[in-house]
CSV table of C-alpha atoms in Angstrom, one decimal:
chain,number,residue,atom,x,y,z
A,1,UNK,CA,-0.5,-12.2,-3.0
A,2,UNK,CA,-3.4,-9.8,-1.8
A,3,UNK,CA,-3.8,-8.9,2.0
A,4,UNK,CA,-6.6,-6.8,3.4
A,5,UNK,CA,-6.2,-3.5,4.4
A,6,UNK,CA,-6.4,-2.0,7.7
A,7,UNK,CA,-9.5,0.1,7.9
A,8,UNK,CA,-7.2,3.0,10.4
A,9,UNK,CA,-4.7,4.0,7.7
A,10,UNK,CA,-6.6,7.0,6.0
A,11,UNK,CA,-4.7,9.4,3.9
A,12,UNK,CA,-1.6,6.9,3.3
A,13,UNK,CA,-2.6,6.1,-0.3
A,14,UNK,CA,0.1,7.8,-1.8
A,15,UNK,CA,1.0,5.0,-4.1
A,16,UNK,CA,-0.9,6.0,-7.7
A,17,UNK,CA,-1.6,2.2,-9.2
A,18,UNK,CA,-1.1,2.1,-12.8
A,19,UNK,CA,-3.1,3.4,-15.2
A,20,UNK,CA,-5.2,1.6,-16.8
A,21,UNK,CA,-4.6,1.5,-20.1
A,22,UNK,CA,-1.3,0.3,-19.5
A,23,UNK,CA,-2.6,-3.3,-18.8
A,24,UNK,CA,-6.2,-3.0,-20.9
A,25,UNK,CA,-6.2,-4.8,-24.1
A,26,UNK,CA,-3.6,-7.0,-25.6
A,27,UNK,CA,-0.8,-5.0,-27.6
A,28,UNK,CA,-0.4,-6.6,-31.1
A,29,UNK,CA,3.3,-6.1,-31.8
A,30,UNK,CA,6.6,-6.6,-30.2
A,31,UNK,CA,7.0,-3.1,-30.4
A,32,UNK,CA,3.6,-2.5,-28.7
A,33,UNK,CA,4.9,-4.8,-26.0
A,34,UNK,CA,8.0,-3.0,-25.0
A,35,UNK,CA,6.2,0.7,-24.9
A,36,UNK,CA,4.1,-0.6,-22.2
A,37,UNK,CA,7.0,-2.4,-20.2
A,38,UNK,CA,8.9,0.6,-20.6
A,39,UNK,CA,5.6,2.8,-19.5
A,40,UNK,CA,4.9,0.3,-16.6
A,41,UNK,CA,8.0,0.4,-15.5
A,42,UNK,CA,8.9,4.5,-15.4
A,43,UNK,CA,5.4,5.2,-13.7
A,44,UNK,CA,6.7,1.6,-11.1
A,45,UNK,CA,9.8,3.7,-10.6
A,46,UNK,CA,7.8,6.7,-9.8
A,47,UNK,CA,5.7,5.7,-7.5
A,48,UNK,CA,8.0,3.6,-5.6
A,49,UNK,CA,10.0,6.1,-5.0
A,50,UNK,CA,7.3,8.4,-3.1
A,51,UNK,CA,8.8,8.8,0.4
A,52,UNK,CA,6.1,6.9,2.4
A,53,UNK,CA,7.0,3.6,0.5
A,54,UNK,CA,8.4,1.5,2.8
A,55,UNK,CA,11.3,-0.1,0.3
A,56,UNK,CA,13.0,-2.7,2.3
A,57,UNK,CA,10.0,-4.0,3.0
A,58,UNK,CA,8.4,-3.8,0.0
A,59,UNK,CA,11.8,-5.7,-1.9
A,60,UNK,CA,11.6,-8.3,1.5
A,61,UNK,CA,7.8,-9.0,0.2
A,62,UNK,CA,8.5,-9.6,-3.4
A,63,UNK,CA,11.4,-11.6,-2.5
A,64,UNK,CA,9.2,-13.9,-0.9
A,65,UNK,CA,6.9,-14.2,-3.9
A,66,UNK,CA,9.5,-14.2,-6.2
A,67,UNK,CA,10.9,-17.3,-4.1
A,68,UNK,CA,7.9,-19.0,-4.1
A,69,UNK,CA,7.4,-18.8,-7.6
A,70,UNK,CA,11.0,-19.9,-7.9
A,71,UNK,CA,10.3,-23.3,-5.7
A,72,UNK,CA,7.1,-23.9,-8.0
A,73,UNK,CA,9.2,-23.6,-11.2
A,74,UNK,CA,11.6,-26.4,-9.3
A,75,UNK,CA,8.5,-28.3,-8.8
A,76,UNK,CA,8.6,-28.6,-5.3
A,77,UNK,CA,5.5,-27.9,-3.0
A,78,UNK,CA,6.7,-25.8,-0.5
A,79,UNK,CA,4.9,-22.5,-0.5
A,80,UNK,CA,5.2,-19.1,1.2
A,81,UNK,CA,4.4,-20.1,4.5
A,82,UNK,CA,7.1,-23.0,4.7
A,83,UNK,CA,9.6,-20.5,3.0
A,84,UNK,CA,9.0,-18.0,5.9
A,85,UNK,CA,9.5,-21.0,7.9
A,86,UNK,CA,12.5,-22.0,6.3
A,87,UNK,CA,14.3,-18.6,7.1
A,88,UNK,CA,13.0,-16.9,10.2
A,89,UNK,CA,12.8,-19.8,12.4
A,90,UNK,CA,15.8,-22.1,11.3
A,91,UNK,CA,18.4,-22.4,14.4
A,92,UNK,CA,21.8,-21.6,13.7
A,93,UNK,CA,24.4,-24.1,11.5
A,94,UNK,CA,21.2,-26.1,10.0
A,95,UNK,CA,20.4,-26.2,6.6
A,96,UNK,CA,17.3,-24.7,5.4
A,97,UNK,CA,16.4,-27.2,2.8
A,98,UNK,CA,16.0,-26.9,-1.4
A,99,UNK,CA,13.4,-24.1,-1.1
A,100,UNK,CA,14.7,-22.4,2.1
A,101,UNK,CA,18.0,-21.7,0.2
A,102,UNK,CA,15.9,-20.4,-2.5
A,103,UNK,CA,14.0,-18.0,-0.3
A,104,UNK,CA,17.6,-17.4,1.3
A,105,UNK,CA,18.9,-16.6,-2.2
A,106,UNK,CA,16.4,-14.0,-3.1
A,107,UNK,CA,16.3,-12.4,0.8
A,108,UNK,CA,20.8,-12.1,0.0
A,109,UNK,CA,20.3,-10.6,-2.8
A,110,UNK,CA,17.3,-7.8,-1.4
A,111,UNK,CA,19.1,-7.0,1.4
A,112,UNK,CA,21.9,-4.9,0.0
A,113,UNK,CA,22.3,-2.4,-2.9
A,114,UNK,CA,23.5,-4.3,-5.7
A,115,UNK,CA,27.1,-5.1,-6.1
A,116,UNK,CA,29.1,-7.9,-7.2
A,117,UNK,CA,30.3,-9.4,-3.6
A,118,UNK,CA,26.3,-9.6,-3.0
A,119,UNK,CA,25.8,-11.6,-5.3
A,120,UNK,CA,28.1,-14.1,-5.4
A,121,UNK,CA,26.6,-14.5,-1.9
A,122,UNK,CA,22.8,-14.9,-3.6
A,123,UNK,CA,24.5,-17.3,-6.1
A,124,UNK,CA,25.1,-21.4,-4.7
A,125,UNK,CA,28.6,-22.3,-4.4
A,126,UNK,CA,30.7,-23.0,-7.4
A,127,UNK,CA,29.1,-20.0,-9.5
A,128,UNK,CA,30.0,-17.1,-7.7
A,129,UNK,CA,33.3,-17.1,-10.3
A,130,UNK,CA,30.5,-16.5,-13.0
A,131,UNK,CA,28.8,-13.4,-11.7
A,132,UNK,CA,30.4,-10.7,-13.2
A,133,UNK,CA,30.5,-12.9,-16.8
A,134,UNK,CA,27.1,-12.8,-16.4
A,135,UNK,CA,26.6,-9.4,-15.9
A,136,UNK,CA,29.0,-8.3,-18.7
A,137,UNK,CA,26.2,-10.1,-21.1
A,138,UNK,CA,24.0,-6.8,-21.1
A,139,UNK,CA,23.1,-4.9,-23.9
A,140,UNK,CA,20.7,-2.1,-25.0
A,141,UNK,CA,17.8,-0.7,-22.4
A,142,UNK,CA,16.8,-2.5,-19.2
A,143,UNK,CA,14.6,-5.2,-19.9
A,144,UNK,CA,17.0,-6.1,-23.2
A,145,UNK,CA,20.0,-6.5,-20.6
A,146,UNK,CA,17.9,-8.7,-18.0
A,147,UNK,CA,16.8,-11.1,-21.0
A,148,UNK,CA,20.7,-10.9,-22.1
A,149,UNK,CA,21.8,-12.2,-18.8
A,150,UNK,CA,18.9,-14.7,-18.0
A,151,UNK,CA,19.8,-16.1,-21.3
A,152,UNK,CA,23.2,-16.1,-20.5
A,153,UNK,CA,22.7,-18.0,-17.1
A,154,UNK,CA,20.5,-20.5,-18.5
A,155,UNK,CA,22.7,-21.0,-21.2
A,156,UNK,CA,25.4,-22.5,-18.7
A,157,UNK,CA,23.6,-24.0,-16.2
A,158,UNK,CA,19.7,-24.6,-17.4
A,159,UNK,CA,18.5,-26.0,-13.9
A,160,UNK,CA,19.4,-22.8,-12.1
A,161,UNK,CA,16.1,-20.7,-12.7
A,162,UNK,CA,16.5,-18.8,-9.3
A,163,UNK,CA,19.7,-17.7,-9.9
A,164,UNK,CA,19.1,-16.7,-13.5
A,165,UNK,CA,16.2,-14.6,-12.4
A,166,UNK,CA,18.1,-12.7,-9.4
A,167,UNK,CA,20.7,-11.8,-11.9
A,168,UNK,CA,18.2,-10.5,-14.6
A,169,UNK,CA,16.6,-8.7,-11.9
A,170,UNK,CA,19.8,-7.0,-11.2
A,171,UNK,CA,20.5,-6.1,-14.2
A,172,UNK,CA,16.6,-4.8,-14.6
A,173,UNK,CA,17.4,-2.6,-11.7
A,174,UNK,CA,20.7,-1.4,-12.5
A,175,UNK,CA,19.3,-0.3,-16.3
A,176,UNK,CA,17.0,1.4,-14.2
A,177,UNK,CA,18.9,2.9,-12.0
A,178,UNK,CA,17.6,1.7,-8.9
A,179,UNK,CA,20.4,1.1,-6.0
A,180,UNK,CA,18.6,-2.7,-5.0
A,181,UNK,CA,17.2,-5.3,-6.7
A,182,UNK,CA,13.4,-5.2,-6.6
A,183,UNK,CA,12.3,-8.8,-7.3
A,184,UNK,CA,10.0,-8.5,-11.1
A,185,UNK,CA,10.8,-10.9,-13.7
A,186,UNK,CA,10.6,-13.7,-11.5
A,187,UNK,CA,7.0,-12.7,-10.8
A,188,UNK,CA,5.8,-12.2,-14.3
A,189,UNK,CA,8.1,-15.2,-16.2
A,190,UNK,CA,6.5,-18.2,-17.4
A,191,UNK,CA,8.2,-21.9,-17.3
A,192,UNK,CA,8.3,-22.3,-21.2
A,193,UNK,CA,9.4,-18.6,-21.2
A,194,UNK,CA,12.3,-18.9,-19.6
A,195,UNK,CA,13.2,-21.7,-22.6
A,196,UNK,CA,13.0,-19.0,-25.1
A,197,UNK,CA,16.1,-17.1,-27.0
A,198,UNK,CA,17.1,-13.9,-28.6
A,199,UNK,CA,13.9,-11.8,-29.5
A,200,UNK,CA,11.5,-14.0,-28.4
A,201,UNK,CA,13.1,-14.0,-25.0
A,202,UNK,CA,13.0,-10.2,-24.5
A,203,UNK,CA,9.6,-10.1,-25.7
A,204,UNK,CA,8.4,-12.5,-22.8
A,205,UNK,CA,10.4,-10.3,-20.3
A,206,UNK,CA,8.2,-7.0,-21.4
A,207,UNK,CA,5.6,-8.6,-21.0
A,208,UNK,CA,6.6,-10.1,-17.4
A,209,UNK,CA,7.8,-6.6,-16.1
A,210,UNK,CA,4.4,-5.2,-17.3
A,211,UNK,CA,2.6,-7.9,-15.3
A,212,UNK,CA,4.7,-8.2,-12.3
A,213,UNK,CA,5.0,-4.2,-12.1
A,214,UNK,CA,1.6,-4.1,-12.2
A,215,UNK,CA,1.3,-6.6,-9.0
A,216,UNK,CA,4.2,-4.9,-7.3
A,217,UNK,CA,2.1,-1.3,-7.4
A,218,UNK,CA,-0.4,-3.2,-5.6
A,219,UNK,CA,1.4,-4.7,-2.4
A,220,UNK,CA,3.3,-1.1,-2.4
A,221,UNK,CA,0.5,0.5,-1.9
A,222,UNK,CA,-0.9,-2.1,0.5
A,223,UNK,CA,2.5,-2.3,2.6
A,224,UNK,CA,2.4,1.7,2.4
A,225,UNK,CA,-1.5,2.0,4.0
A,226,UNK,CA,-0.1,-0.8,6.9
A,227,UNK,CA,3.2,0.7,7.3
A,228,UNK,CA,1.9,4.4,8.1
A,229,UNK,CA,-0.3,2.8,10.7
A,230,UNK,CA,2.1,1.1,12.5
A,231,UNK,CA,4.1,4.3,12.5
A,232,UNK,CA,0.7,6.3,14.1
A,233,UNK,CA,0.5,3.5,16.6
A,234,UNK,CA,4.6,3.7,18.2
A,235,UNK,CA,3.9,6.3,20.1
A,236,UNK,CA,1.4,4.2,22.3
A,237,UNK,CA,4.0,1.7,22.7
A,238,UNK,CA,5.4,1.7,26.1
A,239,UNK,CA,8.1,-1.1,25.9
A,240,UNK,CA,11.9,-0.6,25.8
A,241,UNK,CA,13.0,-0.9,22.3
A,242,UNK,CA,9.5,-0.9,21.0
A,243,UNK,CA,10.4,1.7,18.3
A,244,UNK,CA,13.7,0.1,17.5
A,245,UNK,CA,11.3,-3.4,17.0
A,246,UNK,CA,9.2,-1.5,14.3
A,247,UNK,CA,11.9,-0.3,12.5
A,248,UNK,CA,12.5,-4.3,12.1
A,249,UNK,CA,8.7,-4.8,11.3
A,250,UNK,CA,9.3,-2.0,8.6
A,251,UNK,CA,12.2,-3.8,7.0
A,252,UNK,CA,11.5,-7.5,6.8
A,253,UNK,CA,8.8,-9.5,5.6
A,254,UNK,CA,8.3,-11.6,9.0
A,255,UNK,CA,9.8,-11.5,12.5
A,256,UNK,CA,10.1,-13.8,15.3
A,257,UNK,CA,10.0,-12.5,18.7
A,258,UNK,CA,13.2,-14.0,18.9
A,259,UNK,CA,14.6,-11.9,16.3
A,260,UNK,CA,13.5,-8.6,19.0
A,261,UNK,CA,15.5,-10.3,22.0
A,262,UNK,CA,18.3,-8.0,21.2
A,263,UNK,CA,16.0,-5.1,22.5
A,264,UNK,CA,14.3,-6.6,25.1
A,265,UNK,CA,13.7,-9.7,27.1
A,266,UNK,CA,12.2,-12.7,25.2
A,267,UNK,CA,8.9,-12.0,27.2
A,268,UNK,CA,8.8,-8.5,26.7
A,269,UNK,CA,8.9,-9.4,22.7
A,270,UNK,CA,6.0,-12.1,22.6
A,271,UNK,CA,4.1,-9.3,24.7
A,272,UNK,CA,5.1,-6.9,21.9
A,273,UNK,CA,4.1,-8.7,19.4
A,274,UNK,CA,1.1,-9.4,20.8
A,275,UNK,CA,0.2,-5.9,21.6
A,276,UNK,CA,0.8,-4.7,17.8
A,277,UNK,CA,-1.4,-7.6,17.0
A,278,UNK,CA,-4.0,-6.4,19.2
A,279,UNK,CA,-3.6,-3.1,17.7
A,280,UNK,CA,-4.1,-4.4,14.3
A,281,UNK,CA,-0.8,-3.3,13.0
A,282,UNK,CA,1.0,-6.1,12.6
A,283,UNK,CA,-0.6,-9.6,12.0
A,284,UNK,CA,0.4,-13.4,13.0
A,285,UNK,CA,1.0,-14.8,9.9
A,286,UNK,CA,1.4,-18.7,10.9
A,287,UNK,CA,-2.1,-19.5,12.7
A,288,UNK,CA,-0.1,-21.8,15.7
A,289,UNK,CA,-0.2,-21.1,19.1
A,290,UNK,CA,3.6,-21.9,19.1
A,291,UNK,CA,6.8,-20.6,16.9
A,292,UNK,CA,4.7,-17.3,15.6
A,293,UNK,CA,5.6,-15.6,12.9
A,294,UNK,CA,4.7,-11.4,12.7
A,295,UNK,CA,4.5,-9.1,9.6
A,296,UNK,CA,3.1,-6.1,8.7
């Protein structure tokens, strides 16, 4: 997922994309494999952890791609744009439908630092008992515990891809020692991958996490270049709660105006909105003239 980049943000490129010869040529061994998962992902935790990187909004952006990819596994058609849909504009008690609870999975389980009570919650009902099972399945370095515990999920319930991902990616991030789940494996993962066992299964997760750190670098450094504008632009924002409603913009993937009613009338919000649009700092992400969606 590639969005352009505001021409206004100079000198926010602090995110160093990985070096090249990290993804150039094909490594011949499994042994070749792993050193570059293991080099993608130390220079990923790196640069991800530069101060400008806007983290909750960078996990709330792979969360919807790792959803989507998710619903295509599934073989549904829904796509990003119904999944943002699906969670930002659903009205309270409905259901958001087979690939809004997926998106609504993933978005549980990037919300929070990683702990078992979250998720349970990022789990469907009836497996939340499993969870710390799962998560007892780990063994040797990072990527060798997520490919324990996808296995491991898989292994009871073979239709639940999205849940066996979130839990390999929390077991990714707590080998790494990150407090959240960034959203990685289920990026990078293949459909006959996730069939494989043992060895063969670790092996495809190296070379996901190389992949999908790869692609991660990329929208960090994109949501870093957009995020540092919309931070030079607050101060020329003259609504009540306008700064409070960027701190929102900073942390989630989409936004409603509805979701900024808390800090201002409902017509001060569509103004908002409209005005960051007009500033180029946020964008309308939906193309209607009605029920908008805004992100950075």
């Amino acid at each position: 997922m590639t969005y352009a980049q505001p021409s206004h943000c100079d000198g926010a490129d602090t995110v160093p994309l990985m070096p090249a010869w990290v993804t150039a040529g094909r490594p011949e061994t499994s042994e070749d494999v792993a050193f570059l998962s293991g080099a993608a992902l130390a220079h990923l935790h790196f640069a991800v952890s530069q101060d400008d990187v806007p983290q909750a909004l960078l996990r709330a952006r792979l969360a919807l791609s790792a959803a989507e990819a998710c619903v295509v596994l599934s073989g549904r058609p829904e796509r990003a744009s119904d999944l943002r849909d699906a969670l930002h504009l659903i009205r309270p008690g409905d259901h958001p439908g087979p690939a809004g609870a997926i998106y609504h999975q993933w978005w549980t389980a990037v919300t929070r630092p990683i702990s078992v009570p979250v998720l349970k919650r990022a789990v469907p009902d009836g497996l939340e008992t499993h969870v710390p099972v799962w998560l007892a399945a780990v063994q040797g370095g990072p990527v060798r515990q997520a490919a324990a515990v996808l296995e491991a999920v898989l292994a009871d319930h073979p239709t639940e891809e999205a849940s066996a991902l979130i839990m390999a990616d929390a077991a990714l991030a707590r080998g790494v020692g990150w407090s959240h789940l960034m959203p990685i494996l289920a990026m990078g993962l293949k459909r006959r991958e996730l069939r494989l066992a043992g060895a063969d299964l670790t092996t495809a997760c190296h070379s996901a996490v190389t992949r999908s750190s790869t692609d991660a670098l990329r929208i960090a450094a994109d949501l870093t270049r957009r995020a540092a504008y919309l931070r030079a632009v607050t101060p020329k924002l003259r609504a009540k709660g306008a700064s409070a409603a960027v701190d929102i913009f900073l942390t989630r993937d989409a936004a409603a105006p509805a979701a900024l009613t808390s800090l201002m009338s409902d017509r001060a919000a569509r103004r908002l909105c409209d005005r960051l649009v007009d500033l180029g700092a946020v964008r309308e992400l939906t193309g209607r003239d009605t029920f908008r969606l805004y992100g950075v």
